[in-house]
XYZ file of C-alpha atoms in Angstrom:
548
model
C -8.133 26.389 -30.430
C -9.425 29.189 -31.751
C -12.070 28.713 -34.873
C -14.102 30.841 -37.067
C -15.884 30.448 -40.020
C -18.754 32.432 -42.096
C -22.040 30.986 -41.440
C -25.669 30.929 -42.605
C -28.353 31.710 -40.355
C -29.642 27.513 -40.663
C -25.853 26.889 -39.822
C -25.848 28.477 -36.716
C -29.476 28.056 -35.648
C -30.768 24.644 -36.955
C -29.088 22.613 -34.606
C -29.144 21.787 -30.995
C -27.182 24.066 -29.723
C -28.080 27.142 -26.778
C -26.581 30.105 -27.168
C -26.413 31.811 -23.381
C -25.995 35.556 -22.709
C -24.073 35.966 -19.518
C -24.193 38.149 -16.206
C -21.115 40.685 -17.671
C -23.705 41.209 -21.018
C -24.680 45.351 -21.653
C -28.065 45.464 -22.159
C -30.262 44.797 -25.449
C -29.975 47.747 -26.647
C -31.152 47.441 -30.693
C -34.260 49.186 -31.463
C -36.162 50.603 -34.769
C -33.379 52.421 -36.274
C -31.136 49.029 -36.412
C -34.379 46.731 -37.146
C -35.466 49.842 -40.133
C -31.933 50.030 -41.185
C -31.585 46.013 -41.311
C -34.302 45.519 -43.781
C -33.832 48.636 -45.886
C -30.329 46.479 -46.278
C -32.170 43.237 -47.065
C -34.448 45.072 -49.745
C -31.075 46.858 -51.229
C -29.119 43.205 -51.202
C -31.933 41.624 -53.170
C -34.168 44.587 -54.974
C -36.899 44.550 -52.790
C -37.083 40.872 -53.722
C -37.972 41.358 -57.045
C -34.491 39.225 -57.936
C -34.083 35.741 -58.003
C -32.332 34.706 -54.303
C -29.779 32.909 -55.844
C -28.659 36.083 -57.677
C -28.234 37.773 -54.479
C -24.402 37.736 -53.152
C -25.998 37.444 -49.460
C -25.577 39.727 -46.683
C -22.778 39.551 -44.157
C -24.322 40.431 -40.639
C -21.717 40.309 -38.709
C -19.808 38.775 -36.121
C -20.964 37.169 -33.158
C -17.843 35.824 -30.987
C -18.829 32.749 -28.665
C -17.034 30.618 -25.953
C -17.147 26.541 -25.413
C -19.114 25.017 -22.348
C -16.821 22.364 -21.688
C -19.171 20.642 -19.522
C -21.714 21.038 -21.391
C -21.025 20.687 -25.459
C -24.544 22.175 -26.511
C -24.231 25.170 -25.020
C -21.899 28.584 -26.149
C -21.712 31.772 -24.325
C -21.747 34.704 -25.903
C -19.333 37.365 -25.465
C -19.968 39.305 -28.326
C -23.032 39.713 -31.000
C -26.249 39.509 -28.407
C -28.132 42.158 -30.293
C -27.308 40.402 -33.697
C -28.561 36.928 -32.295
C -31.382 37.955 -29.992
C -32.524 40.021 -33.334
C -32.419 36.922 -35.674
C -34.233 34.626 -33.291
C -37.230 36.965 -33.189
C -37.332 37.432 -36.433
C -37.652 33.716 -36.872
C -40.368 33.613 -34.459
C -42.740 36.457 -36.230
C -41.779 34.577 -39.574
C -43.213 31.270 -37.748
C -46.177 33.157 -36.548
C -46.746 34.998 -40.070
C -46.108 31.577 -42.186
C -48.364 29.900 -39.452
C -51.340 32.214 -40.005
C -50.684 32.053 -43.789
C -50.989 28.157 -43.805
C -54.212 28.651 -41.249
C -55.435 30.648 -44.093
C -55.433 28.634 -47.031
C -56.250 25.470 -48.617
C -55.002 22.979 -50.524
C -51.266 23.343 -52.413
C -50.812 26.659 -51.150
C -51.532 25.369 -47.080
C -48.752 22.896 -47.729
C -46.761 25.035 -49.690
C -46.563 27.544 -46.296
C -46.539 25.212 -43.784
C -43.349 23.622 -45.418
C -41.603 27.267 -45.932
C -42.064 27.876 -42.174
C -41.166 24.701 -40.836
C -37.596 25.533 -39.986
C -38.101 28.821 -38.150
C -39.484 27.176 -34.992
C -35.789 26.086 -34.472
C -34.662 29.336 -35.083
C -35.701 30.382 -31.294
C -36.059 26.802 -29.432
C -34.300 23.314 -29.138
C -37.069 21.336 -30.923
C -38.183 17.339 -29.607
C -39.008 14.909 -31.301
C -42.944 15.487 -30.902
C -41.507 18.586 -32.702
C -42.467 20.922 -29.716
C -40.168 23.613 -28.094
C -38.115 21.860 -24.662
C -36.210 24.682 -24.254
C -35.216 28.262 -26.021
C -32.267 29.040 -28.066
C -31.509 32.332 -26.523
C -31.081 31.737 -22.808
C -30.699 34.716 -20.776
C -28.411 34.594 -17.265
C -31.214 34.965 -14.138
C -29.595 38.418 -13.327
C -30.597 39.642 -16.847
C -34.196 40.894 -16.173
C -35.057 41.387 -19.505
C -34.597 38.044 -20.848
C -38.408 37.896 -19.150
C -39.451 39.968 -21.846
C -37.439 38.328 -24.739
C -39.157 34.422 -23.529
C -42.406 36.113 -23.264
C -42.063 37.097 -26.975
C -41.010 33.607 -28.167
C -43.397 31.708 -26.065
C -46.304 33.561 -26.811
C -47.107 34.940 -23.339
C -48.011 38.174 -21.998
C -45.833 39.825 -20.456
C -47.086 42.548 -16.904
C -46.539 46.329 -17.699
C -43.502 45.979 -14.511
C -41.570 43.718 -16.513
C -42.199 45.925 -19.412
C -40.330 48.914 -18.024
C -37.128 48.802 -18.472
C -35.120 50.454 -21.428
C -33.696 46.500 -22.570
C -37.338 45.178 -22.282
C -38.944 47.990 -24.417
C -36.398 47.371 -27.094
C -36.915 43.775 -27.087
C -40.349 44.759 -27.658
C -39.925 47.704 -30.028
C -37.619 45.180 -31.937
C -40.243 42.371 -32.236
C -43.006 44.963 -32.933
C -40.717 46.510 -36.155
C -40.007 43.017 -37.713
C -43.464 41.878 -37.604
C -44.575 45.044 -39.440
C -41.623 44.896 -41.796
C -42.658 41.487 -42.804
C -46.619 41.721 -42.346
C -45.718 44.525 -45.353
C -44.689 41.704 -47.871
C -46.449 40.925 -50.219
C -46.820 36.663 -50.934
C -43.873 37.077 -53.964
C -41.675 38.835 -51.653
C -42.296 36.947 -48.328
C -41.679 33.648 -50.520
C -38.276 35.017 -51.269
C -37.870 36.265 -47.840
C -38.069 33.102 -46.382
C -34.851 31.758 -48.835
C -33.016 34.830 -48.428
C -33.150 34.815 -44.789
C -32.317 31.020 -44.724
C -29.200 30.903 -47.373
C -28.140 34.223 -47.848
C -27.822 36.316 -44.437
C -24.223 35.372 -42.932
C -22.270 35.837 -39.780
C -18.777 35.501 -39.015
C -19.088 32.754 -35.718
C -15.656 32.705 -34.126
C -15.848 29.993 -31.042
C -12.500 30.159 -28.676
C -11.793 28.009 -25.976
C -11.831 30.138 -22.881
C -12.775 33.810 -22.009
C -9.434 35.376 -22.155
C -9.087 34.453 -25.433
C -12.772 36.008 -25.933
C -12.053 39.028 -24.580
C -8.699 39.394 -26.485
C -10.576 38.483 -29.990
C -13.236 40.757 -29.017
C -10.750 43.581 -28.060
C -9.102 43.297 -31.264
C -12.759 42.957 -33.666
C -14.146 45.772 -32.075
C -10.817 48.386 -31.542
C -7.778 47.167 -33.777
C -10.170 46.414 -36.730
C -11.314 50.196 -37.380
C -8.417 51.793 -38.903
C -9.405 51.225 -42.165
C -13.046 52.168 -42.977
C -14.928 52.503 -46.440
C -14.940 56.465 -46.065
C -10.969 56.118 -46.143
C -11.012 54.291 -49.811
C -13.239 56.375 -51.426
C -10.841 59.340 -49.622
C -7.522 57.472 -51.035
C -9.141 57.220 -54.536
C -9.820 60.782 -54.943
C -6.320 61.504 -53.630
C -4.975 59.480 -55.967
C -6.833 61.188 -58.840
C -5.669 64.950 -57.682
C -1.700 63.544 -57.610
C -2.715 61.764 -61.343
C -3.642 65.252 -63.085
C -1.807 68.575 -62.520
C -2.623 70.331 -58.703
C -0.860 72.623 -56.625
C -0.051 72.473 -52.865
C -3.642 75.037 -52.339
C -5.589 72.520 -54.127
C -4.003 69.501 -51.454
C -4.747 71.844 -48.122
C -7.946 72.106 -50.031
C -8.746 68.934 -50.587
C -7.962 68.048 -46.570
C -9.650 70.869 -45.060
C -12.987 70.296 -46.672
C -12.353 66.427 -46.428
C -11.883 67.436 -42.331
C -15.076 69.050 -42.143
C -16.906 66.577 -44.628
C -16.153 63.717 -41.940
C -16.668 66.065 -38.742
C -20.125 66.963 -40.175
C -20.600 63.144 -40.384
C -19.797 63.198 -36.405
C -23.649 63.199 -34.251
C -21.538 63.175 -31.275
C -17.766 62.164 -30.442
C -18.904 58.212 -30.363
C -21.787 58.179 -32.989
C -21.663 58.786 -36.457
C -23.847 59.283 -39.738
C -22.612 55.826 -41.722
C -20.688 57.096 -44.154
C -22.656 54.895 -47.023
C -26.042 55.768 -46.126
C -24.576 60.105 -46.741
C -23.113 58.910 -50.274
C -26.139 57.070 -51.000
C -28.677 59.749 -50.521
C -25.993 62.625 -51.573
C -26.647 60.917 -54.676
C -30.052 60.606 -55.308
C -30.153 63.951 -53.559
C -27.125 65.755 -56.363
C -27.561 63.738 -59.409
C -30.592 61.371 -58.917
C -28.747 58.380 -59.356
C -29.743 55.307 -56.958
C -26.549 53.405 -56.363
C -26.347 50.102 -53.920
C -23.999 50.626 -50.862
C -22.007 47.748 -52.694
C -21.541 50.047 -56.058
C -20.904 53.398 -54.005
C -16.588 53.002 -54.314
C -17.494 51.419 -58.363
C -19.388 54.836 -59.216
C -16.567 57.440 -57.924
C -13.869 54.761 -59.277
C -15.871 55.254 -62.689
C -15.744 59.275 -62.534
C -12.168 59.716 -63.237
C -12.217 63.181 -61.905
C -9.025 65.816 -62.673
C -7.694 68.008 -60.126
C -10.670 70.845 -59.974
C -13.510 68.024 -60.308
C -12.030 65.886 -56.815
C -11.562 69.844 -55.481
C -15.160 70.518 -56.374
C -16.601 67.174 -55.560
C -14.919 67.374 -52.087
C -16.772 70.177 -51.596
C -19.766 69.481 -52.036
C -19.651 66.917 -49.729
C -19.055 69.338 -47.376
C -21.672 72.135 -48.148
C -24.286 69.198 -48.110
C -23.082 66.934 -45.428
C -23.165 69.990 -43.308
C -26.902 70.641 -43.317
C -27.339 66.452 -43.453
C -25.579 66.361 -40.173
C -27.283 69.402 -38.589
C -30.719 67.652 -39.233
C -29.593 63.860 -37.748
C -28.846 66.265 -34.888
C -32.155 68.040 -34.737
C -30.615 71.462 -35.400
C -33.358 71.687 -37.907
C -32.970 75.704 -38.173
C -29.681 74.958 -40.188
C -32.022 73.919 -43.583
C -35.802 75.490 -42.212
C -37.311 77.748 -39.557
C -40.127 74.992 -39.073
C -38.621 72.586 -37.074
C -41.994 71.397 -36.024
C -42.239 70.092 -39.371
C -39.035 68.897 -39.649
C -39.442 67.144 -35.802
C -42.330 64.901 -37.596
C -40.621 63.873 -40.514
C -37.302 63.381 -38.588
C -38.377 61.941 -35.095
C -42.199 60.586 -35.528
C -42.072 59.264 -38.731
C -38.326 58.653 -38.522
C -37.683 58.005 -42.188
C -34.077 59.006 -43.339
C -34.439 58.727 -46.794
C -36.751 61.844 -47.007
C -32.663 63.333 -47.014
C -33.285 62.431 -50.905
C -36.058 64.905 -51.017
C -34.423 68.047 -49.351
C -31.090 67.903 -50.698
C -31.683 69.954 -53.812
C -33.363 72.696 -52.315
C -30.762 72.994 -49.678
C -29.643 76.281 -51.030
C -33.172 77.505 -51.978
C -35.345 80.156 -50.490
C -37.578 79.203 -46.810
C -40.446 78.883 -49.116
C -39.629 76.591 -51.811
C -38.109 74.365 -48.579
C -41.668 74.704 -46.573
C -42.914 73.270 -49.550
C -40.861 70.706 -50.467
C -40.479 69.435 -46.162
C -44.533 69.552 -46.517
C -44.420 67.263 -49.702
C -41.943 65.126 -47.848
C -44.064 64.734 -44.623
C -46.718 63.728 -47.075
C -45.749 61.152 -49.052
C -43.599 59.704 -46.064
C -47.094 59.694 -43.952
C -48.320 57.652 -46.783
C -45.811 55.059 -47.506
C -45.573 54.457 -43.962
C -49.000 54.126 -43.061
C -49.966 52.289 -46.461
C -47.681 49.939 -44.710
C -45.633 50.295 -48.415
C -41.722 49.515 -47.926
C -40.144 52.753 -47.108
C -37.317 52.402 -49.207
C -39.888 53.431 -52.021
C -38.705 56.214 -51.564
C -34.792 56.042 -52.956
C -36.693 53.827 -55.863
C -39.015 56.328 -56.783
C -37.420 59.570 -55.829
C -34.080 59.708 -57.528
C -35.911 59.890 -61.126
C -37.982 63.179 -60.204
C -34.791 64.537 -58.560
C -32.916 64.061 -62.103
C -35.923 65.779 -63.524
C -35.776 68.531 -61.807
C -32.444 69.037 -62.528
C -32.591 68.941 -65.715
C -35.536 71.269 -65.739
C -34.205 73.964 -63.752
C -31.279 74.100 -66.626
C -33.250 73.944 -69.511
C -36.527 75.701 -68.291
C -36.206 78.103 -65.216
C -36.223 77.437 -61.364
C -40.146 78.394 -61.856
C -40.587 74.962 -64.282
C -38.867 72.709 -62.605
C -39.950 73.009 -58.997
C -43.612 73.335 -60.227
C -42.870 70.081 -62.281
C -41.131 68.490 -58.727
C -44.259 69.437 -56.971
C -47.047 67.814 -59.566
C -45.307 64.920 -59.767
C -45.146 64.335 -56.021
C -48.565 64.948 -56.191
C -49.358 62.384 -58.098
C -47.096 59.611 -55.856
C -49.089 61.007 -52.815
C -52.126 60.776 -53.689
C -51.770 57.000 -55.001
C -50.039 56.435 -51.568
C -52.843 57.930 -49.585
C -55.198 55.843 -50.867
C -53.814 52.874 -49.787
C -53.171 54.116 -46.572
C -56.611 55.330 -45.928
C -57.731 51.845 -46.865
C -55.102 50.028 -44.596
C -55.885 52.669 -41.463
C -59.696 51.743 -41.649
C -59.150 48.149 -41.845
C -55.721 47.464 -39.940
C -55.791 46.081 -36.126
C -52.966 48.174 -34.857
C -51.833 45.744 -32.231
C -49.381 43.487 -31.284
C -48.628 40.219 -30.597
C -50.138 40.284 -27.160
C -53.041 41.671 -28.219
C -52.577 45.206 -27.099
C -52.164 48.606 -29.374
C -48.499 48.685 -31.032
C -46.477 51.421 -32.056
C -47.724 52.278 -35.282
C -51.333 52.686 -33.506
C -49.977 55.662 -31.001
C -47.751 56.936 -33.993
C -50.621 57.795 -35.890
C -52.572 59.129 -33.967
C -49.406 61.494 -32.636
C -49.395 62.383 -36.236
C -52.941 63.429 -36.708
C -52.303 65.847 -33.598
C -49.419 67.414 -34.344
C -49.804 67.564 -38.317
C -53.308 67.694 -38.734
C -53.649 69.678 -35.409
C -50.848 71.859 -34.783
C -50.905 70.209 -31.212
C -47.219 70.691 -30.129
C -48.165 69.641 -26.187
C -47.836 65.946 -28.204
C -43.924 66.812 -29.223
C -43.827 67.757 -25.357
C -45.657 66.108 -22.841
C -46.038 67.480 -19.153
C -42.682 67.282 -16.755
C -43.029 63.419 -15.072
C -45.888 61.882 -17.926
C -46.040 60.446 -20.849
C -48.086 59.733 -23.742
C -50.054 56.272 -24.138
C -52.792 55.263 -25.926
C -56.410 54.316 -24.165
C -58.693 51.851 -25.574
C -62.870 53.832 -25.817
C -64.432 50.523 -25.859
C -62.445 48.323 -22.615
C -61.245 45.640 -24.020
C -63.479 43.150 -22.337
C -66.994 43.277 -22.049
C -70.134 41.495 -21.169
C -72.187 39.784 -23.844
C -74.818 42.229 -22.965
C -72.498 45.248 -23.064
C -71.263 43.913 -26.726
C -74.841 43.834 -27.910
C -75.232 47.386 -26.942
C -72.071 48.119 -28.087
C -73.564 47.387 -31.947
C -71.729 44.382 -31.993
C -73.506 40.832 -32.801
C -70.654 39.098 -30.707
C -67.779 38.850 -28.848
C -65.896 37.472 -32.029
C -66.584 40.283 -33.511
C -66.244 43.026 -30.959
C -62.958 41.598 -30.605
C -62.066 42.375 -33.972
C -62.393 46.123 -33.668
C -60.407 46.491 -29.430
C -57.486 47.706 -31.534
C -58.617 49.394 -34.503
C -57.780 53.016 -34.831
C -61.022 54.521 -34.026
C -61.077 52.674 -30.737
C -57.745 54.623 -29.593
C -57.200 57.581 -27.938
C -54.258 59.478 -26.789
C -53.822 60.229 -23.262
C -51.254 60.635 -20.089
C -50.162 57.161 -18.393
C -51.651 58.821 -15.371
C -55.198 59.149 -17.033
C -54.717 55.331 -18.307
C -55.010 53.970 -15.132
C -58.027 56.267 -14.211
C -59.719 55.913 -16.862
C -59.721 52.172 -17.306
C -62.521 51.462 -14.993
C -64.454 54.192 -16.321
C -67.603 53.394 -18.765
C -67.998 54.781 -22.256
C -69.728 57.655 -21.425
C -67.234 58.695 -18.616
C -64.442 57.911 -20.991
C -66.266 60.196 -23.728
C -66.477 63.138 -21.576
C -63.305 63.165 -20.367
C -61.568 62.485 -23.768
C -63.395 65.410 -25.168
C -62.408 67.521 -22.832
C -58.720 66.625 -22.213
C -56.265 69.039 -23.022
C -52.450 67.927 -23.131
């Protein structure tokens, strides 16, 4: 028999049940655009947290389709929703480890207060005893699944070798466990405290259990091809089609209306199987047109709302293709379509990989390559700064849309002159608040991981200060065969003589600084290997003299 049922994430994790990914499992292929993507979803779903949980509708994940073990009634296969699951467990295990440090570092009411909120998350990644420790791990990988080595050295706090490390799936695994912790570390006690119920009570996912793998395979066939015909693009299409027939058009303004709509949705298209998400474009055409911040849930309310006549929908329609046209030529790096610069454009785009600086360009799409060098140097600015302030990035769509209906209003009442002059100060003034926080996180952030070594933030900033600070395009391009990695000036272990001479009173504390920023460097993996046996002043010499 066939069942299926919406779940919460204790529902399907608190329990003693395994979940096993088979041999005929793709890869884990999830990385930081689904983990950023995930979360800027949480913060819409609940305001950044800044709502009371139990206003929040809750966020449907998914579905995750699973087969019965008859011979052994604990244990479901998965057939389909391995990224969504393996995802959710580590979350729960860099919530345990954040909670854990949290109660480590208080006293009193507020000790008890986070050792109770992270009680449950230990059973979000393992089958717990009654001693209450781990006797085996949720997530159980088939043998012939190499990566699941990297995914139980994540959950069982081990380190993993650099071999085992090498694979695409086992980067992602990593890269995925490296993006929630930040997401989360970035929290602040308010927000983490409604984290903890939101992610408990409010995330959902559709578990449909069959009794055999034909009938998997036939449910999956049908969730992931029969189920597509109708997506939310199409309604908002149908509405405005039904407001053109409602007022008076002629048969031009129909072949209108489908040729732009055509091109809106083939501008949409990154390549014939992956495509801008149609709610994300509406979203930031939004903030980017009028300035109005709408949630994904409101998009279809707001153009329901409009009641548009025959030229409006003509107009509106569009629009969405002059803008969606330049929107799509940037998510596919043809950044010469809105600037010359694409330098500039590759940093905000690919290094510091924050979409929502769309919001920011938008109105100037039709502007002159000046006012957009500008405005893509603002951008790269303030984005720099939320990210590295470790601020949530979707600041940005809460902060942005009210400058953007500013400057619209502006450039009709006072001159283009005004109004982008007016953009600019005020931008200013957002950057240079974020800055400051940022330089006060860089200086006294430990960029690493949870093994201990440098994480990605570490290498990304220091691949910004080359190529923006710089100008050091060799960084956007590394040598044929090499790549970029980041080499620790001080080795990361060191005799208690050597961290005496070092400055340092201790090993305590020399181990404090192995992974702040100024102990990084940026070199080829070739050099890493050569270098790591080299003293300081061998490591100095070389790094001053390395070109890339």
């Amino acid at each position: 028999m066939i069942s299926s049922e919406i779940k919460d994430i204790t529902s399907v994790f608190n329990n003693n049940t395994t979940y096993e990914i088979p041999d005929f499992q793709r890869d884990f292929v999830w990385g930081e655009d689904e983990v950023r993507q995930l979360f800027r979803d949480f913060h819409e779903d609940t305001d950044r947290f800044q709502i009371d949980i139990k206003e929040s509708d809750g966020y449907l994940l998914g579905n995750i389709v699973l087969i019965e073990d008859k011979e052994h009634p604990n244990k479901k296969i998965v057939i389909d929703g391995q990224q969504r699951l393996t995802t959710l467990s580590l979350l729960c295990k860099a919530m345990e480890a954040l909670l854990f440090d949290k109660m480590k570092n208080s006293t009193g009411e507020d000790q008890t207060k986070w050792a109770m909120r992270g009680s449950d998350f230990k059973k979000g990644y393992g089958i717990i005893n009654e001693e209450f420790a781990i006797e085996a791990l949720k997530i159980q990988h088939h043998p012939s699944l190499k990566f699941g080595s990297s995914y139980r050295s994540i959950v069982n706090g081990e380190n993993s070798s650099e071999q085992e490390a090498e694979s695409p799936s086992d980067k992602k695994i990593n890269e995925v466990y490296e993006i929630i912790e930040e997401e989360i570390v970035g929290l602040n006690e308010i927000q983490l405290s409604k984290f903890v119920s939101y992610i408990k009570t409010k995330v959902m996912l559709i578990v449909t259990t069959a009794p055999n793998l034909s009938k998997a395979f036939q449910l999956f066939e049908i969730l992931n091809n029969r189920g597509k015909d109708l997506e939310p693009l199409d309604l908002i299409k149908n509405l405005l089609l039904k407001s053109l027939t409602a007022s008076n058009y002629s048969e031009l303004d129909r072949e209108l209306f489908n040729e732009n709509w055509k091109q809106f949705t083939i501008n949409l298209e990154i390549t014939p199987k992956r495509k801008i998400e149609s709610s994300t474009f509406l979203k930031h055409y939004l903030i980017g047109t009028i300035g109005k911040n709408e949630g994904k849930d409101k998009l279809f309310k707001h153009f329901l709302e409009l009641k548009l006549n025959s030229k409006e929908v003509i107009d509106l329609v569009k629009d969405f293709r002059r803008v969606s046209k330049i929107y799509g030529d940037i998510e596919r790096k043809a950044y010469d379509s809105f600037i010359d610069d694409s330098l500039k454009m590759y940093i905000l785009f690919e290094l510091l990989k924050l979409r929502q600086a769309h919001t920011m360009l938008i109105p100037f799409y039709a502007e002159s390559n000046e006012t957009k060098e500008i405005v893509v140097d603002l951008a790269i600015r303030l984005s720099s700064s939320v990210i590295f302030s470790y601020t949530q990035t979707n600041y940005i769509e809460a902060e942005i849309p009210a400058l953007v209906k500013e400057y619209y209003k502006n450039k009709k009442n006072k001159g283009n002159e005004f109004a982008l002059q007016t953009f600019i100060d005020r931008l200013e003034i957002k950057i240079t608040e974020k800055a400051k926080l940022a330089r006060e996180a860089i200086s006294t952030r430990k960029f690493e991981n949870n093994k201990g070594d440098y994480n990605k933030k570490g290498i990304d900033l220091l691949k910004f200060i080359e190529l923006y600070g710089q100008g050091n395009i060799l960084i956007k391009s590394p040598a044929p065969n090499k790549r970029l990695t980041l080499e620790h000036i001080l080795p990361r272990t060191l005799r208690d003589e050597e961290v005496r001479m070092a400055g340092f009173q201790n090993t305590g504390e020399f181990k404090e600084f192995i992974n702040r920023i100024g102990n990084l460097a940026i070199v080829y993996n070739t050099d890493n290997s050569h270098l790591s046996n080299k003293n300081f002043s061998q490591k100095k010499l070389f790094l001053q003299t390395q070109t890339f």
